[in-house]
């Protein structure tokens, strides 16, 4: 049997074959529209499938089942291949489509989640390819992909999508970090910029001493750099989108290898041992390290954003003084971008002077600034070069790191992801290559596998109680692995008999308390007459009369007795002779004179003969 979901839901692409009833191959396509309206039984709860599963573009999936004998069978769930059969091979994820499972909805429906919305309000499992194949030949389950162990499966990329309002709150924390950087930049530039040196470089008679302030508007740039798009760890295991509050655990990268598609040395999620638990305590160090990488990446993005947004740092200088004469006011404003000024691109001053004396002073200052770029640029460059130097970079990196350690890392791992993983493993088990087997004991005492079910992915709720299990991409085959081998023998007595008469067919060594189909066949193997079903006794023996029609042509024939339980045949040759005759003859008249005639009538001779 093959199926795409564990329960035989209408539209779920479940196919079944039985060698003695319907050997197949039987193929069933997935009907997403029909399946979505079905009820999935989860313990005592009936849950509509479309409430926890978004099928995406899964219309190309199907299942196939075939049973050619009691010890040979194949089941597969996957794609419809070029030959019309079901295959688990493929060339791209797009061939398979995607599906999304709402694990939180399942857990809530079963009453086992215990996770509050304030902590985590979304747990989705997003899956690519889902398929499996089980093949039994001559009573043995094969290893089709050669990676070890019976059966094979395919699982494309898989991601666990977790949304937490607490992650969204980190965006506000990052904004605070940006504000702290702005303050640090302003304090640093205020301490480094030499206002006295600026006054010395502008020796204008009657000009008052300048008052300068620093304004940094880097916060928005820094926040957008970190929050604007998801940040993924260098090992590709964890992504965090602070703007939406979503964490993404890339399961294909958490497992060994980096390429989840179709085997090879980097098989990723394929080729794993049976019942491989995806999220477990053993994974914590890898996920924790990945989270640390995300935080480090955020720090680097912040540090880079600081350097790239220094043009948002401006120095504002003001010269203001009321003159001795009424109406004389020196009022000059000059705002320069630190980055522009350091490169020699000096903005013009803005004057709002009144009175004859003050106007002359202001015009002289404006002319001096506009013509003294070569003298003024080094003053700004000294400050700018410090900010972009290793010493300046270290200053801001330490600031960001301290804030990160206290705010971001504490929240992201200690308060959110770590506790989430603890809770997740308590309520949900996600297994790849889930396998279920049954065994039997042969007449020699050997334990043999007589059934195998392989699921590409299996999800269990509450591992200890196993409230519910969802299996996807399933294939299963059951065989008569321990059926006692039979060596039937067939005889006929007499082995030669006339057409229209009978012979006694005796059989031994057949399956006890079963049935045998007895059929007469001509020299070309074509059946002659109707088959006879004989019942065997507790020793596997039977006797039955086999009779032939009177018009059966004489010749060599074979009687075949096939064991209905195992399909094992036995045969014995027989010869059909002409049917016996009892001819009679009469004459009319019975007395005639010489030279006259009488009518001779015969009956009971060989038909159509002479």
XYZ file of C-alpha atoms in Angstrom, residues 82-299:
218
model
C 7.422 10.186 -17.901
C 6.295 6.559 -18.231
C 3.126 7.201 -16.231
C 4.411 5.391 -13.172
C 5.185 6.839 -9.749
C 8.810 7.714 -9.052
C 10.705 9.461 -6.257
C 13.391 10.721 -8.632
C 13.388 14.357 -9.713
C 15.521 17.199 -10.903
C 14.281 20.228 -9.006
C 12.229 21.222 -6.009
C 9.735 22.907 -8.307
C 8.645 19.527 -9.656
C 7.314 18.587 -6.231
C 5.656 21.755 -4.973
C 5.549 22.709 -1.311
C 3.277 22.161 1.638
C 3.031 23.834 5.025
C 1.915 22.199 8.275
C 0.620 24.313 11.144
C 2.150 22.385 14.035
C 0.869 24.807 16.649
C -2.705 24.296 15.429
C -2.259 20.533 15.691
C -0.779 20.761 19.164
C -3.485 23.163 20.318
C -6.209 20.908 18.903
C -4.772 17.977 20.830
C -4.490 20.134 23.947
C -0.769 19.527 24.356
C 0.999 22.752 23.319
C 1.251 24.757 26.542
C 2.850 27.599 24.532
C 1.400 31.083 24.988
C 0.903 33.492 22.084
C 3.022 36.088 23.835
C 5.946 33.670 23.575
C 5.358 31.917 20.229
C 2.228 32.300 18.108
C 3.294 30.407 14.976
C 5.050 27.076 14.417
C 4.902 26.050 10.759
C 6.781 23.226 9.098
C 7.411 24.038 5.424
C 8.300 21.051 3.253
C 9.513 20.409 -0.273
C 9.632 16.915 -1.780
C 7.832 14.098 0.039
C 8.036 10.541 -1.220
C 9.143 6.994 -0.469
C 9.481 3.566 -2.040
C 9.433 0.018 -0.666
C 10.313 -2.981 -2.842
C 10.204 -6.674 -1.882
C 11.679 -9.320 -4.165
C 11.696 -13.037 -3.429
C 10.719 -12.364 0.169
C 13.478 -9.810 0.844
C 13.092 -6.028 1.229
C 15.556 -4.201 -1.016
C 17.772 -1.164 -0.439
C 17.025 0.747 -3.692
C 19.221 3.788 -3.012
C 22.167 1.828 -1.654
C 22.609 3.974 1.448
C 21.937 1.135 3.872
C 18.700 -0.208 5.271
C 15.546 -1.289 3.454
C 13.357 1.118 1.489
C 14.172 4.648 0.406
C 12.660 8.107 0.756
C 13.032 11.620 -0.620
C 12.695 14.821 1.387
C 13.509 18.187 -0.124
C 14.244 21.370 1.769
C 12.429 21.727 5.074
C 12.194 24.721 7.363
C 10.652 25.318 10.755
C 9.059 28.775 10.775
C 8.561 30.234 14.230
C 6.983 33.620 14.915
C 7.438 35.305 18.265
C 6.213 38.763 19.259
C 9.310 38.881 21.449
C 11.506 38.798 18.331
C 9.557 41.734 16.926
C 10.255 43.562 20.181
C 13.983 43.165 19.492
C 13.536 45.616 16.599
C 12.784 48.276 19.188
C 15.920 47.221 21.029
C 17.934 47.590 17.846
C 16.466 51.063 17.424
C 17.658 51.862 20.921
C 21.109 50.621 19.950
C 21.053 52.997 16.982
C 20.152 55.836 19.300
C 23.007 54.912 21.612
C 25.392 54.960 18.653
C 24.150 58.420 17.683
C 24.805 59.672 21.213
C 28.257 58.080 21.252
C 29.139 59.661 17.905
C 27.986 63.073 19.036
C 29.968 62.805 22.272
C 33.055 61.585 20.424
C 32.977 64.304 17.769
C 32.289 66.964 20.360
C 35.384 65.822 22.194
C 37.558 65.670 19.092
C 36.515 68.725 17.082
C 38.784 71.683 17.898
C 36.581 74.786 17.908
C 39.556 76.968 18.888
C 41.501 75.773 15.870
C 38.530 76.649 13.669
C 38.551 80.197 15.070
C 42.301 80.492 14.457
C 41.827 79.461 10.837
C 39.250 82.220 10.329
C 41.060 85.449 11.416
C 38.297 87.894 10.555
C 38.464 91.190 12.498
C 35.403 91.721 14.702
C 34.277 88.095 14.348
C 33.024 86.563 17.622
C 34.163 83.096 18.746
C 32.046 80.298 17.239
C 29.810 77.939 19.176
C 29.657 74.463 17.590
C 27.420 71.455 18.227
C 27.340 67.961 16.721
C 24.202 66.256 15.371
C 24.173 62.548 14.422
C 21.213 61.036 12.543
C 22.604 57.539 11.944
C 19.904 55.722 13.905
C 17.514 55.201 11.001
C 20.252 53.932 8.692
C 21.550 51.513 11.324
C 18.087 50.166 12.141
C 17.159 49.690 8.484
C 20.407 47.853 7.824
C 19.704 45.302 10.554
C 15.924 45.130 10.434
C 15.387 45.745 6.733
C 15.870 42.125 5.665
C 16.382 38.681 7.294
C 19.816 37.850 8.681
C 21.060 34.313 8.060
C 23.864 32.609 9.942
C 27.029 31.779 8.013
C 26.246 28.041 8.248
C 22.756 28.681 6.778
C 21.030 27.004 9.731
C 19.151 29.931 11.271
C 17.543 33.058 9.810
C 16.005 35.880 11.815
C 13.762 38.614 10.471
C 13.523 41.211 13.237
C 11.014 43.285 11.282
C 8.435 40.467 11.187
C 9.447 38.572 14.320
C 10.055 35.329 12.415
C 12.751 32.780 13.145
C 13.509 30.161 10.492
C 15.379 26.943 11.269
C 16.627 25.419 8.006
C 16.444 21.712 8.832
C 18.311 20.631 5.711
C 21.351 22.581 6.919
C 21.023 21.596 10.562
C 21.498 18.013 9.381
C 24.764 16.841 7.883
C 25.595 18.080 4.399
C 24.411 21.152 2.615
C 22.712 19.865 -0.530
C 19.332 18.265 0.271
C 18.769 16.923 -3.240
C 19.146 13.392 -4.491
C 22.038 11.746 -2.785
C 25.761 12.266 -3.068
C 28.289 12.953 -0.369
C 26.214 15.930 0.791
C 22.891 14.123 0.903
C 21.553 16.399 3.615
C 18.215 15.077 4.800
C 18.310 12.044 2.501
C 20.079 8.835 3.350
C 19.542 9.246 7.100
C 19.101 6.193 9.348
C 15.548 5.109 10.239
C 13.545 7.229 12.684
C 16.006 10.128 12.687
C 14.890 12.807 15.148
C 15.387 16.237 13.558
C 15.068 18.492 16.612
C 16.787 16.987 19.615
C 19.114 17.902 22.454
C 22.053 16.957 20.230
C 21.093 19.762 17.853
C 21.104 22.496 20.504
C 24.819 23.329 20.247
C 24.532 23.720 16.449
C 21.413 25.880 16.688
C 22.930 27.891 19.542
C 26.085 28.467 17.524
C 23.991 29.533 14.539
C 22.076 31.993 16.688
C 25.387 33.400 17.897
C 26.422 33.785 14.248
C 23.234 35.724 13.531
C 23.990 38.056 16.419
C 27.588 38.487 15.245
C 26.315 39.237 11.754
C 23.946 41.838 13.206
C 26.893 43.436 15.008
